[in-house]
CSV table of C-alpha atoms and ligand atoms in Angstrom, one decimal:
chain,number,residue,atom,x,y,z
X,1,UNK,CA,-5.5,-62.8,76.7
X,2,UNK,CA,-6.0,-64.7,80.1
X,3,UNK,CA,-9.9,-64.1,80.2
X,4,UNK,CA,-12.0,-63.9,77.2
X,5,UNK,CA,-14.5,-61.1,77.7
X,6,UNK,CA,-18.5,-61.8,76.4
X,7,UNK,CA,-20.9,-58.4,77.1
X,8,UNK,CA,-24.4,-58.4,76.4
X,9,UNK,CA,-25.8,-55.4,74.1
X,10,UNK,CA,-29.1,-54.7,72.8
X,11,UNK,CA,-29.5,-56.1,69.0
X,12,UNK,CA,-32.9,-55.0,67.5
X,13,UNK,CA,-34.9,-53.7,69.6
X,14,UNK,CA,-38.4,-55.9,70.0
X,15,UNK,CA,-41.7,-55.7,68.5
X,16,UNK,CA,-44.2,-55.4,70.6
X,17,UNK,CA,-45.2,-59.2,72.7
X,18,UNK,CA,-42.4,-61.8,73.4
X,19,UNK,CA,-38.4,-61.2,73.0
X,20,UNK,CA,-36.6,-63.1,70.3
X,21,UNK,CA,-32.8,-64.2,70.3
X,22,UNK,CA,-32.4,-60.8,68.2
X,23,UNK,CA,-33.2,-59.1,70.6
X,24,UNK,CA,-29.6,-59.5,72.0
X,25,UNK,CA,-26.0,-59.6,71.1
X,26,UNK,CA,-23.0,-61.1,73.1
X,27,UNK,CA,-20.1,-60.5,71.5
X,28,UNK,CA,-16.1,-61.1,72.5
X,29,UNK,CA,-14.7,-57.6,73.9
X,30,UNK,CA,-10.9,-57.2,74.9
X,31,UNK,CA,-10.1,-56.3,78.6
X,32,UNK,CA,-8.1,-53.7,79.5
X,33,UNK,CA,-5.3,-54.3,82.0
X,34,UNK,CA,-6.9,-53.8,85.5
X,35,UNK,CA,-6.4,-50.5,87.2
X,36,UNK,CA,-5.0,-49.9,90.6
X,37,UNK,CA,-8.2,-50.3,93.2
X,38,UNK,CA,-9.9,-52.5,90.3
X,39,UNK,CA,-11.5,-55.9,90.1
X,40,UNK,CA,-12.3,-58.3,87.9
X,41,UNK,CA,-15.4,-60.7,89.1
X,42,UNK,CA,-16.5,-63.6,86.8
X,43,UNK,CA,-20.3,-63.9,86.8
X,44,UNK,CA,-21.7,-66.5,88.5
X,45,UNK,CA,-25.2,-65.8,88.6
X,46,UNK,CA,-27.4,-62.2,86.9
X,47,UNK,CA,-30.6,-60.9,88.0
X,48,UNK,CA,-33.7,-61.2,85.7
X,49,UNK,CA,-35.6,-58.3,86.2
X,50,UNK,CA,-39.2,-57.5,85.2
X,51,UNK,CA,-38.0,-54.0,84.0
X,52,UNK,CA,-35.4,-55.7,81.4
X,53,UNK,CA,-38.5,-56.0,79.2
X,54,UNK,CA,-40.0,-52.4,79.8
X,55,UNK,CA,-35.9,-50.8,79.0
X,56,UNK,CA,-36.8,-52.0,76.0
X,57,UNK,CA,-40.3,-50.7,75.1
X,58,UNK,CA,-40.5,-47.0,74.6
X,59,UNK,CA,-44.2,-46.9,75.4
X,60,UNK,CA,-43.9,-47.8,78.3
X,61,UNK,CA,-42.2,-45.0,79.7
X,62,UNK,CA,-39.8,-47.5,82.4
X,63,UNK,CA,-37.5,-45.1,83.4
X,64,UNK,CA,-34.6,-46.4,81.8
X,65,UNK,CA,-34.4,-47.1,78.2
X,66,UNK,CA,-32.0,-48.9,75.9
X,67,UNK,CA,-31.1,-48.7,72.2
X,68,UNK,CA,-29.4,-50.9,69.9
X,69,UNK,CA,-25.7,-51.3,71.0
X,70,UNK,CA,-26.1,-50.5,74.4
X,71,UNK,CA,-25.2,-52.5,77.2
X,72,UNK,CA,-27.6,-54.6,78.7
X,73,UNK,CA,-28.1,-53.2,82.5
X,74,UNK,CA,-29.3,-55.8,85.3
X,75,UNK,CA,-29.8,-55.0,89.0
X,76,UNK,CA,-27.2,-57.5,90.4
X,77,UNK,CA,-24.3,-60.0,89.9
X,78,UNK,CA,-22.7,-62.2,92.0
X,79,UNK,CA,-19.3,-64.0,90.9
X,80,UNK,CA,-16.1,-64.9,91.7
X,81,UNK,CA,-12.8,-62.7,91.8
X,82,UNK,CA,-10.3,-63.9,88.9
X,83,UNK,CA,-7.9,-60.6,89.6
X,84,UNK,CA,-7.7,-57.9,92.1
X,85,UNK,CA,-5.7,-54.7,92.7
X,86,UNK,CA,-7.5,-53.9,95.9
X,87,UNK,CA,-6.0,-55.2,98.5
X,88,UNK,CA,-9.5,-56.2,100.3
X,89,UNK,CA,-10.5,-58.6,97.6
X,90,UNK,CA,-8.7,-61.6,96.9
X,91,UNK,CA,-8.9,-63.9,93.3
X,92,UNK,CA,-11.7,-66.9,94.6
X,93,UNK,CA,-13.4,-64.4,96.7
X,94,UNK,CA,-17.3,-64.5,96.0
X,95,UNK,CA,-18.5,-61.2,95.8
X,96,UNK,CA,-22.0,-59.3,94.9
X,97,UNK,CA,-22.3,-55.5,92.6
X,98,UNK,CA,-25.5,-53.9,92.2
X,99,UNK,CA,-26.4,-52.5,88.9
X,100,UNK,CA,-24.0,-52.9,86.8
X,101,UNK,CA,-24.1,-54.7,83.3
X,102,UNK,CA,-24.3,-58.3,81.8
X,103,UNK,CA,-21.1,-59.7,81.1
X,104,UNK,CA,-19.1,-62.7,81.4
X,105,UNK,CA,-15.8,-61.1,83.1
X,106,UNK,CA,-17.1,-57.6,85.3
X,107,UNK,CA,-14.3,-55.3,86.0
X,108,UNK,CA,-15.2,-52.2,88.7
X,109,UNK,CA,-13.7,-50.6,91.6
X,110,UNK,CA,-15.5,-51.7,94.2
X,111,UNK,CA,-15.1,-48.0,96.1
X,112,UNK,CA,-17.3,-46.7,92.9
X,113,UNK,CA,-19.5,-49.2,92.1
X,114,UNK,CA,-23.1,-49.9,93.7
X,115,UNK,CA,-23.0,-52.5,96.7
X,116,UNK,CA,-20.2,-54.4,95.8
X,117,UNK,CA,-19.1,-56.6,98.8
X,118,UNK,CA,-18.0,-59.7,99.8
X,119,UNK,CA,-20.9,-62.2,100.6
X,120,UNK,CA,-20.9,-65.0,103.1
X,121,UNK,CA,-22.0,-68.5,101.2
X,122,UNK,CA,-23.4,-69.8,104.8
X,123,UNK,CA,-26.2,-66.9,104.2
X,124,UNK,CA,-27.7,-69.2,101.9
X,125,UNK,CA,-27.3,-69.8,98.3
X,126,UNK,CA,-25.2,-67.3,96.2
X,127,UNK,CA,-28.3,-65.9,94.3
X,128,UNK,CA,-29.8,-64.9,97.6
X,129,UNK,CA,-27.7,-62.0,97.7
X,130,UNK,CA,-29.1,-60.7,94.1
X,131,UNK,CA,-32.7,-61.8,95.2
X,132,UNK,CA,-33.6,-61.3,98.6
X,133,UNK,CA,-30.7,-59.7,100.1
X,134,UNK,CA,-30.3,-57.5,96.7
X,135,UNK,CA,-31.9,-54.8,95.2
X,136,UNK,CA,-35.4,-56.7,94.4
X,137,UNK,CA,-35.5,-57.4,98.4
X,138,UNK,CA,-34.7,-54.2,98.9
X,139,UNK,CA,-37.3,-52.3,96.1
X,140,UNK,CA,-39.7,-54.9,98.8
X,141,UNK,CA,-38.9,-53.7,101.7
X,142,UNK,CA,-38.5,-50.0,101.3
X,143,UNK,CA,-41.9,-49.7,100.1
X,144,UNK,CA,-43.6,-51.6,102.9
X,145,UNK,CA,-41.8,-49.6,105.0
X,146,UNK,CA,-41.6,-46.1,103.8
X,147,UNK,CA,-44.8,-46.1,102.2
X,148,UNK,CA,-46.9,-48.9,102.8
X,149,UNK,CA,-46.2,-49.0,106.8
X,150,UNK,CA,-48.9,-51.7,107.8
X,151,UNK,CA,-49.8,-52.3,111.1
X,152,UNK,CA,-50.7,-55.7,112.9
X,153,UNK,CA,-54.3,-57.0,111.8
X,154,UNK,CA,-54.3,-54.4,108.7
X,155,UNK,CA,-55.2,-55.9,105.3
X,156,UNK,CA,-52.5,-56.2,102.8
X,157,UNK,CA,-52.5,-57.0,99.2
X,158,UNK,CA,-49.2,-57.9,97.2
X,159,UNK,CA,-49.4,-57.9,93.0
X,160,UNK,CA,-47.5,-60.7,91.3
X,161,UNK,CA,-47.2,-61.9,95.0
X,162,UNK,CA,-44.7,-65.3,93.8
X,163,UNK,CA,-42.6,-63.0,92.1
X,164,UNK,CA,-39.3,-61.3,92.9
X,165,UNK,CA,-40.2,-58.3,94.6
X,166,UNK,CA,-43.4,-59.3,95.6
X,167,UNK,CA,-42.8,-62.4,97.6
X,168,UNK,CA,-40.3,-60.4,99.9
X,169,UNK,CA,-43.2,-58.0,100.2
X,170,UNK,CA,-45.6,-60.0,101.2
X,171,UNK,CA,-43.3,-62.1,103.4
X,172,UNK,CA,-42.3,-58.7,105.3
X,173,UNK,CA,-45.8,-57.9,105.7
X,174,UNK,CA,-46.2,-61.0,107.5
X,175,UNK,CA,-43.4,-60.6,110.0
X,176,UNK,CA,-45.0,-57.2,110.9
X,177,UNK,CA,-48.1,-58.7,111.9
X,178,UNK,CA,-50.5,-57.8,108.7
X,179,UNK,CA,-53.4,-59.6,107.4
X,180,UNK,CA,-51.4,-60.2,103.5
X,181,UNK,CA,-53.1,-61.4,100.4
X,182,UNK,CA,-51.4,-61.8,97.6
X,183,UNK,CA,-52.4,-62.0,93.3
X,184,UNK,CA,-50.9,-64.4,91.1
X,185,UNK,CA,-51.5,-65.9,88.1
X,186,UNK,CA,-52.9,-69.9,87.9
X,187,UNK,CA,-53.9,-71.8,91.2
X,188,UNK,CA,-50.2,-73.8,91.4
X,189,UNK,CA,-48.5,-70.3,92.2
X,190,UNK,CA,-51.4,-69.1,94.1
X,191,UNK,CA,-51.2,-72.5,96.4
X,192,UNK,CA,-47.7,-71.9,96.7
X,193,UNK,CA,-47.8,-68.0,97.6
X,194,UNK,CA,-50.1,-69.6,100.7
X,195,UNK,CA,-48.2,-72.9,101.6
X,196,UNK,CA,-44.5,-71.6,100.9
X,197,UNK,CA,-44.5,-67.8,101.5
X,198,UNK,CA,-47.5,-68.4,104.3
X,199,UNK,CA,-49.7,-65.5,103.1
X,200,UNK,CA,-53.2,-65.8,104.2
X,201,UNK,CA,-54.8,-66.0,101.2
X,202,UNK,CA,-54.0,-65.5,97.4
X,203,UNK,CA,-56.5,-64.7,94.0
X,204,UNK,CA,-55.9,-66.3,91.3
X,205,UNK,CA,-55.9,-63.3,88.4
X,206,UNK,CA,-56.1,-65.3,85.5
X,207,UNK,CA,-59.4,-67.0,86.6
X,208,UNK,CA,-63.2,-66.2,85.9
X,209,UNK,CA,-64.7,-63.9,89.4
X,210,UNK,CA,-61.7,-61.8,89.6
X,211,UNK,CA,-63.8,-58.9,91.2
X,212,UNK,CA,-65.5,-61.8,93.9
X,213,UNK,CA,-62.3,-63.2,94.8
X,214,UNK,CA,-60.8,-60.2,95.9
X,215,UNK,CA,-63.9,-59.2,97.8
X,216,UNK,CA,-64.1,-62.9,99.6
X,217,UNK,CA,-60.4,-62.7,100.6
X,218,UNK,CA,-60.8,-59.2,101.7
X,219,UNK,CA,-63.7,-58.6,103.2
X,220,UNK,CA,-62.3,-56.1,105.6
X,221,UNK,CA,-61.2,-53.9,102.4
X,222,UNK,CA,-57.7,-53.2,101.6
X,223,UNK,CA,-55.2,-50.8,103.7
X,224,UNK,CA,-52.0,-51.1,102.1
X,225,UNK,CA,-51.7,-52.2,97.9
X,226,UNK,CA,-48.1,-53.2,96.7
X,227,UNK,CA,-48.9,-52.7,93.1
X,228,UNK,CA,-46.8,-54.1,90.7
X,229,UNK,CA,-48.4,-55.1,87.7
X,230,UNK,CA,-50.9,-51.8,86.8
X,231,UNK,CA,-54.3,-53.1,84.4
X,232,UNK,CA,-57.2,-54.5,85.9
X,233,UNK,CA,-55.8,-55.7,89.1
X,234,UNK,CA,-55.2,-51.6,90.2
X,235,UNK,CA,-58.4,-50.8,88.9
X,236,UNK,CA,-60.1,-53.4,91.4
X,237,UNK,CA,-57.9,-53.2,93.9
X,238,UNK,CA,-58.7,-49.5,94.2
X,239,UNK,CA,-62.1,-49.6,94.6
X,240,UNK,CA,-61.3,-51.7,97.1
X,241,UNK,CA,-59.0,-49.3,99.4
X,242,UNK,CA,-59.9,-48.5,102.7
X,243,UNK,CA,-60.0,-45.0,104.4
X,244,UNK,CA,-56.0,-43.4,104.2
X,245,UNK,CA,-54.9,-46.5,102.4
X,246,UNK,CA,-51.6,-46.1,101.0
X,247,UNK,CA,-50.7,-47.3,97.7
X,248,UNK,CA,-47.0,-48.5,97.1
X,249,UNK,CA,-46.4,-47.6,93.3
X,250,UNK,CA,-43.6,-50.0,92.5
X,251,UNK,CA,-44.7,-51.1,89.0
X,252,UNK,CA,-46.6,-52.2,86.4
X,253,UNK,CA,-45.4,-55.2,84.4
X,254,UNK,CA,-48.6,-55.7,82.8
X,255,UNK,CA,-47.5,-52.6,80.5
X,256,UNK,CA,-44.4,-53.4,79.7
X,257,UNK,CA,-44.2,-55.4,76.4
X,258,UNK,CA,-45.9,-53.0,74.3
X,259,UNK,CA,-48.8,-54.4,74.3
X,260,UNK,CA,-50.5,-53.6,77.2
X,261,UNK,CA,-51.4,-57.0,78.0
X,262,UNK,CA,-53.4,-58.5,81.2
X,263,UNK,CA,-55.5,-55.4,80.8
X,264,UNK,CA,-53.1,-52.5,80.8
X,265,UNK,CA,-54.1,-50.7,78.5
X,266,UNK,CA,-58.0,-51.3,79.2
X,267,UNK,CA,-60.2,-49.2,82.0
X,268,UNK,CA,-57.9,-47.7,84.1
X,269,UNK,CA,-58.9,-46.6,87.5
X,270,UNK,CA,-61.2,-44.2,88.4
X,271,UNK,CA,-58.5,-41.5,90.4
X,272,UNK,CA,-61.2,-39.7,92.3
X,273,UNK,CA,-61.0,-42.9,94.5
X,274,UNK,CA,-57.8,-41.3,95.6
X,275,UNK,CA,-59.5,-38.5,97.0
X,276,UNK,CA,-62.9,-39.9,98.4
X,277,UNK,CA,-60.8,-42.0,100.1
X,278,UNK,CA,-57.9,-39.9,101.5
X,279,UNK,CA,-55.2,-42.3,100.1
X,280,UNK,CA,-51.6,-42.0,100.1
X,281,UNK,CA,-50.5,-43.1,96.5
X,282,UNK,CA,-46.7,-42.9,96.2
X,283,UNK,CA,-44.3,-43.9,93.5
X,284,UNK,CA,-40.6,-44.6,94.5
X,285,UNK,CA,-37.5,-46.1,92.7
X,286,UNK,CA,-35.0,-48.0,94.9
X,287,UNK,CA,-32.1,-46.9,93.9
X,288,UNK,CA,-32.7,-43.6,95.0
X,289,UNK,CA,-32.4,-44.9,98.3
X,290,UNK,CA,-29.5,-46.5,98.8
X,291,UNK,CA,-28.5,-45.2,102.1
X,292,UNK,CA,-31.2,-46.9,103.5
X,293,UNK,CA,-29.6,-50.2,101.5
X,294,UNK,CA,-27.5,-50.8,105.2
X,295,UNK,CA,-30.5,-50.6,106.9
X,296,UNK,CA,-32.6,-53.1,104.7
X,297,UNK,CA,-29.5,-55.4,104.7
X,298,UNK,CA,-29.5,-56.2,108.6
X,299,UNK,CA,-33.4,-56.1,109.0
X,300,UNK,CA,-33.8,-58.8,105.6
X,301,UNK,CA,-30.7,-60.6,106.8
X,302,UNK,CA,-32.4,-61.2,110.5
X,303,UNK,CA,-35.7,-62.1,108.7
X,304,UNK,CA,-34.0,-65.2,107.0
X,305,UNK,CA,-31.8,-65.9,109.8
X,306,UNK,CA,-34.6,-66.8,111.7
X,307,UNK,CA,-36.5,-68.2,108.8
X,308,UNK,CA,-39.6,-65.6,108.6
X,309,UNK,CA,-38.4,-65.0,105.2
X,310,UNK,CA,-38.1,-68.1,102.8
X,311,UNK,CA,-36.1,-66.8,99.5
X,312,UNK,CA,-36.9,-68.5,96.0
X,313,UNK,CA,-35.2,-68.5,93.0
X,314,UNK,CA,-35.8,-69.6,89.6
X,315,UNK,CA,-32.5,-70.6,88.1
X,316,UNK,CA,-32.4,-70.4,84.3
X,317,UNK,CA,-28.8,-71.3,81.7
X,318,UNK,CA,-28.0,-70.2,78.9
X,319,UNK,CA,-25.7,-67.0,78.5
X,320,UNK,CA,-27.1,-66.4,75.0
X,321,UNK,CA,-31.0,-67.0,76.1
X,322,UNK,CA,-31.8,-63.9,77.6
X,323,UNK,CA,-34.5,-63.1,76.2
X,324,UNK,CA,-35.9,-66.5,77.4
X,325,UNK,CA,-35.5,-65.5,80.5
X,326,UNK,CA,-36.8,-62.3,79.9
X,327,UNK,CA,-39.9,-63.2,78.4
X,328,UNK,CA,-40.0,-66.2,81.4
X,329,UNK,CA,-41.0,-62.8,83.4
X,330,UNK,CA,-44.1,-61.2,81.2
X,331,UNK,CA,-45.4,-64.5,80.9
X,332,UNK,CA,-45.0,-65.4,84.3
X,333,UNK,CA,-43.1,-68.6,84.4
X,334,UNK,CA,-41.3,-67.7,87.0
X,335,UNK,CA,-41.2,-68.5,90.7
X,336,UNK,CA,-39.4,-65.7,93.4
X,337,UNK,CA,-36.3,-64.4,91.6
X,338,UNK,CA,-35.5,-65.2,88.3
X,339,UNK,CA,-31.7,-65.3,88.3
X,340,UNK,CA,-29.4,-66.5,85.0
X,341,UNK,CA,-26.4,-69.0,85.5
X,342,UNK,CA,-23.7,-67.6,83.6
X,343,UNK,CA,-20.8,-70.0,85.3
X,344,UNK,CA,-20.3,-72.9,87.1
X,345,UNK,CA,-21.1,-72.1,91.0
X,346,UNK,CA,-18.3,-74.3,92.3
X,347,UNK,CA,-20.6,-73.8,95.7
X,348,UNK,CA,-23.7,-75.8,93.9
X,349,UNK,CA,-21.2,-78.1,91.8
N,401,NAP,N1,-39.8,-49.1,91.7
N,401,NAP,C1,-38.6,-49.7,91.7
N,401,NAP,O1,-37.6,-49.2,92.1
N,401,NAP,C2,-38.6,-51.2,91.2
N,401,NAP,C3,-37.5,-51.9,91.4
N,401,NAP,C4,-37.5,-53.3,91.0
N,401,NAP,C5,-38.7,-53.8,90.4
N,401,NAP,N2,-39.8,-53.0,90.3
N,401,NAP,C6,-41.0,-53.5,89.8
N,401,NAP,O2,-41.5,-54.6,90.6
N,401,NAP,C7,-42.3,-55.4,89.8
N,401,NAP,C8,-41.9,-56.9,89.9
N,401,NAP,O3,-40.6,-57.0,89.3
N,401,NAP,P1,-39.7,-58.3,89.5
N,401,NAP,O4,-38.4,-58.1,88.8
N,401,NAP,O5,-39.8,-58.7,90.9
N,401,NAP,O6,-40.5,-59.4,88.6
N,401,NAP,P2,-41.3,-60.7,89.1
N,401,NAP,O7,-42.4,-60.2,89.9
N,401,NAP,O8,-40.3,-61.7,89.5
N,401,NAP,O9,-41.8,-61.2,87.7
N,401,NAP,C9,-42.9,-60.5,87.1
N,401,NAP,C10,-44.2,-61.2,87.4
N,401,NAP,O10,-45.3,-60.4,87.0
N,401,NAP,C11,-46.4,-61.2,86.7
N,401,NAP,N3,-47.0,-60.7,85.5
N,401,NAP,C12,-46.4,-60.7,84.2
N,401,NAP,N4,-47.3,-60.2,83.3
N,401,NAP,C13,-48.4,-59.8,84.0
N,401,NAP,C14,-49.6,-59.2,83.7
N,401,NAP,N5,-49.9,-58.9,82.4
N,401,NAP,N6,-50.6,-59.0,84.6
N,401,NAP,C15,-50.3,-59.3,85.9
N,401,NAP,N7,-49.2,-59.9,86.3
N,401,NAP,C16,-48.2,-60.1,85.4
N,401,NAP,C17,-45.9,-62.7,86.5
N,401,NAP,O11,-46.4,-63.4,87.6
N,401,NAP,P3,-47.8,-64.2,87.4
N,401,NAP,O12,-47.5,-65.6,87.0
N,401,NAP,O13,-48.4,-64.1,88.8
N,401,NAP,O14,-48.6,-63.5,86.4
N,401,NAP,C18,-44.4,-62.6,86.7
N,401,NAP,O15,-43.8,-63.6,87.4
N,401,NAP,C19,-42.2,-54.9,88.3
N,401,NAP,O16,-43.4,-54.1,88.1
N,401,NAP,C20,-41.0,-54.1,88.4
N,401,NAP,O17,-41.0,-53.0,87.4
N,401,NAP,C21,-39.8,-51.7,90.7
């Protein structure tokens, strides 16, 4: 067999706290032949997602959830075509899917699969097109901007503001003109949320005054909340919400390892905030939305074109550490996008 398939399936599924290499399988799986219109991509570079750690927790009610044996899902690749039977894609053709799973050789047909296109290595590095430009950048900017809509001089905050999703939102929130303040854990990330992503201000979560820090960097209240960790951070934040504030319901990592940590599971808060204050609380899940995906692609695209959006990538190795990288996300060692090198990127050689 020319290529010698690896897929990644869910082992044993985790006790509650940190991944372990059991967690995960990779095991050797024949190819079949390619089909007329297929493609076969070898995987450069996988999305980490905070969700990969929820799929795997039944409490926390993410809405996808794995069992032992299944394929391990992740919300972009981007690779290199080894083989082709559609005539638009060549073999050495860098190319980016959406959704799909974890393995070392990807076959689809790119007229059936999720975003799978050719992308342009002078757009930046290859990642950028499973960070930025892919569905994390997206799940950013379709809340700002179908929920959150802030207007110049409005008060922004951003959850887990140095993280995937929530340094494009914050980012965006800037170009539109919003005051943005972002939450992030330990004063390193927190400096850089301010001197990299160039967000006004940013609270430290993890240290003493929590409730005073939030109230010192928004003194104006809050208009728009990009939530995504849930715990004590909501609970604040909401008390904090101005007058038909609009909360963007993306997620909440803090709940996702079963055990509730950073506060998930501890005083939620109070709902009849939501009415007092008129708010618009709305959940979404991106890939609902994917004809908007176009739209996202050329407004996002422009942004780092002209250098209003900075993207940032933590690069991990490894194809059998997974859950390394997994748990790199709940314990927030990670910096932008967390993406996993599963090949040599012969444009970063
Ligand atoms: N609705 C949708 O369609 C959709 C799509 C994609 C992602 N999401 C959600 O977006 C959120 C971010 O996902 P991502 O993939 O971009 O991950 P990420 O933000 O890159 O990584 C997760 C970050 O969360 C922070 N964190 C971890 N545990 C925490 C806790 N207990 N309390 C507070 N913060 C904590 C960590 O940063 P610190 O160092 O700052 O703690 C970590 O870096 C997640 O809630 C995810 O489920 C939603």
């Amino acid at each position: 067999m020319k290529f010698e398939n690896i897929v990644t399936r869910v082992g044993r599924m985790p006790l509650p706290g940190a991944l372990t290499a059991e967690t995960y399988d990779y095991r050797a799986e024949p190819l079949d032949a390619l089909k007329r219109g297929e493609i076969r991509i070898e995987t450069i570079y996988a999305s980490i997602d905070a969700g990969a750690r929820g799929m795997l927790d039944p409490s926390a009610n993410y809405p996808m959830l794995l069992r032992p044996g299944n394929r391990v899902y992740t919300s972009g690749v981007v690779g290199q075509v080894v083989e082709s039977l559609d005539p638009a894609f060549s073999p050495g053709d860098f190319v980016r899917a959406l959704s799909v799973t974890r393995q070392k050789y990807l076959t689809v047909d790119p007229k059936r699969t999720l975003g799978v296109r050719k992308v342009d290595p002078a757009d930046g590095p290859l990642h950028i097109h499973i960070g930025a430009l892919g569905m994390t950048g997206f799940t950013a900017w379709l809340g700002m901007f179908t929920i959150g809509l802030p207007k110049p001089g409005e008060t922004v905050l951003v959850s887990a503001a140095a993280g995937a999703v929530g340094s494009v939102a914050g980012q965006i929130a800037k170009a539109i003109g919003a005051r943005v303040v972002g939450v992030a854990g330990g004063v390193k990330k927190c400096d850089a949320v301010v001197s990299r992503f160039g967000l006004d201000a940013c609270v430290d979560y993890k240290a003493d005054g929590l409730s005073a820090a939030i109230d010192a960097t928004c003194p104006a209240g809050i208009d728009v909340y990009f939530e995504n960790v849930g715990g004590v951070v909501q609970k604040l934040v909401m008390e904090r919400m101005n007058m038909f504030g609009r909360m963007i319901m993306c997620g909440q990592v803090s709940q996702y390892n079963g055990s509730c940590s950073g506060g998930g599971g501890a005083g939620g808060p109070n709902l009849m905030n939501v009415i007092n204050r008129r708010l618009n609380l709305r959940g979404f899940i991106s890939s609902d939305h994917m004809d908007m995906f176009p739209a996202f692609e050329r407004s996002v695209l422009s942004l780092v074109r002209s250098g209003k959006l900075l993207p940032c990538a933590t690069v991990t190795e490894g194809f059998d550490q997974l859950h390394d990288a997994v748990n790199s996300l709940s314990q927030g060692r990670n910096f932008g996008q967390q993406v996993h090198q599963m090949a040599d990127d012969p444009l970063n050689a």
